[in-house]
XYZ file of N, CA and C in Angstrom:
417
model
N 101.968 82.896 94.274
C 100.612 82.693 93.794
C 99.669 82.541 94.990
N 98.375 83.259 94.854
C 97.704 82.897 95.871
C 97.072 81.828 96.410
N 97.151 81.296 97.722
C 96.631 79.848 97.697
C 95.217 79.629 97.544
N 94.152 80.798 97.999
C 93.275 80.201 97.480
C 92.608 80.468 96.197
N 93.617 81.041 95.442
C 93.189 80.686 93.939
C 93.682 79.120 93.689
N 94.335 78.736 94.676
C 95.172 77.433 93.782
C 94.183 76.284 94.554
N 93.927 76.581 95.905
C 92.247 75.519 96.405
C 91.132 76.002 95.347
N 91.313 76.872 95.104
C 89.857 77.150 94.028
C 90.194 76.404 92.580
N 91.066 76.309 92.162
C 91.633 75.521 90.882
C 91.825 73.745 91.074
N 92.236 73.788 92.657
C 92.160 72.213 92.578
C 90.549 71.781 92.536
N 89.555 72.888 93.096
C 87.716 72.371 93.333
C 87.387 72.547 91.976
N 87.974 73.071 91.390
C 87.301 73.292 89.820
C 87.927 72.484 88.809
N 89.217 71.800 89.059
C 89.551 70.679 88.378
C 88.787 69.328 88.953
N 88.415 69.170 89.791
C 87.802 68.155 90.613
C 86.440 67.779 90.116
N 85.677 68.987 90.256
C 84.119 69.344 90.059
C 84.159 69.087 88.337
N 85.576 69.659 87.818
C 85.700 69.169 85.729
C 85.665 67.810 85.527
N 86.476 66.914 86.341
C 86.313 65.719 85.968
C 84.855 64.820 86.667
N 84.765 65.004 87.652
C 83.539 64.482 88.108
C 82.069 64.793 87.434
N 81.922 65.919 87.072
C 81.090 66.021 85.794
C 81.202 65.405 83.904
N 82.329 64.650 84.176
C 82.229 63.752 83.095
C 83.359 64.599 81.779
N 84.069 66.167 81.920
C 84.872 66.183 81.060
C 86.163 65.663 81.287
N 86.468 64.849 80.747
C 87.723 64.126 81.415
C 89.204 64.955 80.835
N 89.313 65.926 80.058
C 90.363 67.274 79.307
C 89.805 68.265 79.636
N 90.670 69.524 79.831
C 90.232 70.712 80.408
C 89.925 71.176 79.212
N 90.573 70.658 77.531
C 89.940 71.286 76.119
C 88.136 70.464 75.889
N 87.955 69.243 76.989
C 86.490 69.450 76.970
C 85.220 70.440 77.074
N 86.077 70.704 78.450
C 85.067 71.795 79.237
C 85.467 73.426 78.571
N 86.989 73.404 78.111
C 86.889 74.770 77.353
C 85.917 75.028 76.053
N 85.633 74.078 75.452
C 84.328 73.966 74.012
C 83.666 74.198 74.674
N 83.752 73.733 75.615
C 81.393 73.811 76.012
C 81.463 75.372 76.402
N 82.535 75.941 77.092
C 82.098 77.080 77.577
C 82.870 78.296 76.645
N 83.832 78.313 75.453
C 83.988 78.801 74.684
C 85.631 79.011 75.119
N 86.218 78.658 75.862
C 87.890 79.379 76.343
C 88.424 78.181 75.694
N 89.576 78.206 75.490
C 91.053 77.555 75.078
C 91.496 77.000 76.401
N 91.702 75.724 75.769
C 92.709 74.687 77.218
C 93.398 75.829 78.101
N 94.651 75.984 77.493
C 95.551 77.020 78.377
C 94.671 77.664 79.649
N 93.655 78.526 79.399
C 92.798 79.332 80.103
C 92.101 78.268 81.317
N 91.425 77.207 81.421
C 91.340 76.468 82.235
C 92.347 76.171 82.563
N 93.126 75.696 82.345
C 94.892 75.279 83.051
C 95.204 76.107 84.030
N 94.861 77.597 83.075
C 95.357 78.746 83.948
C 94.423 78.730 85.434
N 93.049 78.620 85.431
C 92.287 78.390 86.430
C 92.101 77.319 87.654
N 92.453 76.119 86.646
C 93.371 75.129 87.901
C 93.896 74.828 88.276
N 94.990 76.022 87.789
C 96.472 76.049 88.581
C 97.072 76.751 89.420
N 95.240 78.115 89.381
C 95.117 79.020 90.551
C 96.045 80.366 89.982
N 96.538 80.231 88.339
C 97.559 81.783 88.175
C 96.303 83.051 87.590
N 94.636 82.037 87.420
C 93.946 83.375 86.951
C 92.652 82.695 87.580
N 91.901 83.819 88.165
C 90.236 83.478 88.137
C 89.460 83.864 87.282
N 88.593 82.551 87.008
C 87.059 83.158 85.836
C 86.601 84.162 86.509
N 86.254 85.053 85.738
C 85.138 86.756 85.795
C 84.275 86.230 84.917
N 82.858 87.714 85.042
C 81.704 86.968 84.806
C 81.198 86.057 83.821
N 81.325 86.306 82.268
C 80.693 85.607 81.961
C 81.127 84.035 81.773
N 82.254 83.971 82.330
C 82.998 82.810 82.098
C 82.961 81.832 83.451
N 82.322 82.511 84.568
C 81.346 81.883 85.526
C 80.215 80.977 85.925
N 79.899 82.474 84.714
C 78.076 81.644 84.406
C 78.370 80.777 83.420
N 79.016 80.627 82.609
C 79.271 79.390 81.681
C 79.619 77.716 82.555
N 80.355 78.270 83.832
C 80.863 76.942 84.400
C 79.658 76.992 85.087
N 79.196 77.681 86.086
C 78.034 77.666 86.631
C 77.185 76.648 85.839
N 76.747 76.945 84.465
C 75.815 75.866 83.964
C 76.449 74.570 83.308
N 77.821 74.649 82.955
C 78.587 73.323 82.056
C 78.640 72.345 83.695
N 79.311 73.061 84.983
C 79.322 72.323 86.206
C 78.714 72.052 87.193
N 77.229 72.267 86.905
C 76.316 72.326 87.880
C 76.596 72.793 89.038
N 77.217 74.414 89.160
C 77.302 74.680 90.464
C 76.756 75.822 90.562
N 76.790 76.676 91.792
C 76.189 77.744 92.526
C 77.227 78.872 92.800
N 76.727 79.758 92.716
C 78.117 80.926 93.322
C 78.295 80.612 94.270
N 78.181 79.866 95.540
C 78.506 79.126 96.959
C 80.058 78.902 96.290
N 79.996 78.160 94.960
C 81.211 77.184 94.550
C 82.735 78.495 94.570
N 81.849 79.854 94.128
C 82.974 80.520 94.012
C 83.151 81.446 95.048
N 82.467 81.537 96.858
C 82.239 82.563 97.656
C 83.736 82.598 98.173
N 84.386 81.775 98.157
C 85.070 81.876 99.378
C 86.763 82.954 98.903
N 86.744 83.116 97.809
C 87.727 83.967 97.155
C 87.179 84.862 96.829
N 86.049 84.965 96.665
C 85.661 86.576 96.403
C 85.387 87.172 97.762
N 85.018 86.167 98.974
C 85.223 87.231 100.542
C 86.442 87.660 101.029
N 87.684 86.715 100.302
C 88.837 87.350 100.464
C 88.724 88.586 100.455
N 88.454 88.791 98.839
C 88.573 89.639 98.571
C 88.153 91.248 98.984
N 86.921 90.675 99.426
C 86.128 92.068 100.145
C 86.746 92.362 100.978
N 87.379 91.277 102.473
C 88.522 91.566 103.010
C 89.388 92.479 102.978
N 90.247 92.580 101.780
C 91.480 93.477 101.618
C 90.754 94.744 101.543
N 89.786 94.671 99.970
C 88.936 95.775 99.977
C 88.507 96.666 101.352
N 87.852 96.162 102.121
C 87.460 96.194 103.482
C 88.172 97.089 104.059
N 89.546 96.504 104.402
C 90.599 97.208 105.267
C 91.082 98.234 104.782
N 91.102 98.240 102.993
C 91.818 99.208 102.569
C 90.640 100.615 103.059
N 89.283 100.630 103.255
C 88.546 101.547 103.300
C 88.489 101.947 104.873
N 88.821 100.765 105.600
C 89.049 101.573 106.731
C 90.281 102.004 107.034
N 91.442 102.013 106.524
C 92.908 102.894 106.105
C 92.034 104.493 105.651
N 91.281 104.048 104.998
C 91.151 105.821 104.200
C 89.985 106.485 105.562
N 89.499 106.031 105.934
C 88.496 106.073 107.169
C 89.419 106.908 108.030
N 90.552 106.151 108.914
C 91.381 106.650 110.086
C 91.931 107.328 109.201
N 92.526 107.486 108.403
C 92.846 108.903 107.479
C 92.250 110.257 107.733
N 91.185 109.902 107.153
C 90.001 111.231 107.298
C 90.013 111.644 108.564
N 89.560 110.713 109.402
C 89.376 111.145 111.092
C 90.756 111.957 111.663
N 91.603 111.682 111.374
C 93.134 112.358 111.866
C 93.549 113.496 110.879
N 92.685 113.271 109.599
C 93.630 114.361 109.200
C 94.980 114.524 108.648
N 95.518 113.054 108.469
C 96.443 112.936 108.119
C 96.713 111.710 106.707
N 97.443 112.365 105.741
C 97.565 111.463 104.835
C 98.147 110.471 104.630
N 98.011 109.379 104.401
C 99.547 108.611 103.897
C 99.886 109.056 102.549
N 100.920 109.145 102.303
C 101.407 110.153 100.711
C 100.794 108.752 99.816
N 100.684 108.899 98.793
C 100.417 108.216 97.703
C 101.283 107.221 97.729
N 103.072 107.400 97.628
C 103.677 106.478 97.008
C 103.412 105.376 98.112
N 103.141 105.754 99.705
C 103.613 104.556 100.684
C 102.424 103.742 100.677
N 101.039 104.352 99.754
C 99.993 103.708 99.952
C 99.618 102.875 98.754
N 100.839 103.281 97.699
C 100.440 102.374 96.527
C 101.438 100.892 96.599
N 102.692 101.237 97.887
C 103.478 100.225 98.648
C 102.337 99.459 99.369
N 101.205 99.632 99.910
C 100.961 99.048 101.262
C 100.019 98.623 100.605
N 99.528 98.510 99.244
C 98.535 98.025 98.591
C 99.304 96.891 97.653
N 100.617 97.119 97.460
C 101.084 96.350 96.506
C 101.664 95.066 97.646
N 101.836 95.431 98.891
C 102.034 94.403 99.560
C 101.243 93.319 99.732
N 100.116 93.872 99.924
C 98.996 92.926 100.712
C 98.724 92.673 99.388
N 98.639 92.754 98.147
C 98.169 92.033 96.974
C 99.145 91.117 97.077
N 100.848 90.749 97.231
C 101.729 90.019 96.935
C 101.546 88.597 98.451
N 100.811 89.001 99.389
C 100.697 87.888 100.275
C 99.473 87.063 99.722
N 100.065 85.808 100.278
C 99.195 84.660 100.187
C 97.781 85.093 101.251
N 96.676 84.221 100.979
C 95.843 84.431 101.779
C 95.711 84.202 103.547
N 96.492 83.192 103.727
C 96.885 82.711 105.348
C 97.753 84.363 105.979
N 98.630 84.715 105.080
C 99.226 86.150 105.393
C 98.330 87.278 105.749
N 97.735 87.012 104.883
C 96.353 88.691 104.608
C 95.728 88.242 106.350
N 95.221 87.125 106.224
C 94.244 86.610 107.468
C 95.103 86.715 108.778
N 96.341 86.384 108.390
C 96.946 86.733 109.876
C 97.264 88.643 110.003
N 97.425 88.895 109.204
C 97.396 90.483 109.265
C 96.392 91.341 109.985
N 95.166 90.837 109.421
C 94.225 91.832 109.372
C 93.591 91.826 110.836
N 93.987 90.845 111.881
C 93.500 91.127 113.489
C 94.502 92.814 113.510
N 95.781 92.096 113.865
C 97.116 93.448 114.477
C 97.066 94.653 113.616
N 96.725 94.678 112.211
C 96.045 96.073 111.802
C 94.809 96.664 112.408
N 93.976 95.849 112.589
C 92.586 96.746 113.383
C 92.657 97.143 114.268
N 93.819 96.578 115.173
C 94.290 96.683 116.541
C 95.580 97.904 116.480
N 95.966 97.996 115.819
C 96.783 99.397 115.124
C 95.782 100.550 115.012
N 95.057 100.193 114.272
C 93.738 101.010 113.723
C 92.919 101.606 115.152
N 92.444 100.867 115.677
C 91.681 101.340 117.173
C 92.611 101.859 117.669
N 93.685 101.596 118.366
C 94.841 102.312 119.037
C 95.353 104.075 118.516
N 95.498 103.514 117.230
C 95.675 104.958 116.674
C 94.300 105.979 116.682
N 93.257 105.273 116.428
C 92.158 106.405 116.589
C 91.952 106.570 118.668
N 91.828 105.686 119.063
C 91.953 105.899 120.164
C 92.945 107.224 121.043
N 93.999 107.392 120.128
C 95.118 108.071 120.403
C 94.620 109.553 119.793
N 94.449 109.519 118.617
C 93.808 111.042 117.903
C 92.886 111.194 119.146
N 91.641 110.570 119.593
C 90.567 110.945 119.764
C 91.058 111.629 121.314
N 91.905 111.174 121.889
C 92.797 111.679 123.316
C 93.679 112.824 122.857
N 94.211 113.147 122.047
C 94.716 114.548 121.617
C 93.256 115.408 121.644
N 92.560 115.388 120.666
C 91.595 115.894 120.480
C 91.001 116.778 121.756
N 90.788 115.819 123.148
C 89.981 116.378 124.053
C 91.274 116.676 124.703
N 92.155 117.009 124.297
C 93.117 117.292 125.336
C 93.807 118.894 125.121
């Protein structure tokens, strides 16, 4: 499970009781979900999408600040995966489908401390290898 869905579930169980619902079937009435579904959220196995955001947004007096820091993960992976297809293009060379639906299913299965330690020695893969095309090239 990812950890910072599971820091994002302990701030949102935290921020539930300190706003006065003292049951997660409190705060599921006000915002329309079933216990389970908050459980699921502060236990980090699912994140709220939109409109179930803006519902905590106004039941918890908070700000999308409350939810930035897992969705920049996210752009993260996103991120890298576009500069994979980037040095692709530039070389000319594909990764076949199956090894890229592997190298996507990986980095979804790491925790976030994993992804973050990854993503320096890939860019550094990444420059090296274009560095390397771009020396064939003039050569």
């Amino acid at each position: 499970m990812d950890s910072l869905k599971k820091k994002f579930g302990k701030k949102l169980q935290a921020r539930r009781k300190e706003m006065g619902f003292a049951t997660q079937t409190d705060l599921g009435n006000r915002i329309g979900v079933d216990q389970p579904m908050i459980a699921r959220w502060e236990t980090g196995v699912y994140y709220p999408s939109g409109e179930y955001k803006e519902a905590l947004k106004r039941e918890l007096k908070i700000d999308d600040s409350f939810f930035d820091e897992q969705e920049n993960t996210d752009v993260s992976i996103v991120e890298l995966l576009k500069r994979i297809e980037s040095l692709e293009a530039q070389s000319r060379v594909k990764v076949p489908t199956g090894d890229r639906g592997e190298l996507i299913n990986l980095i979804n299965s790491l925790d976030d401390s994993q992804v973050r330690a990854l993503i320096g020695p890939i860019k550094q893969l990444i420059a090296a290898q274009s560095s390397m095309n771009k020396n064939k090239i003039g050569s």
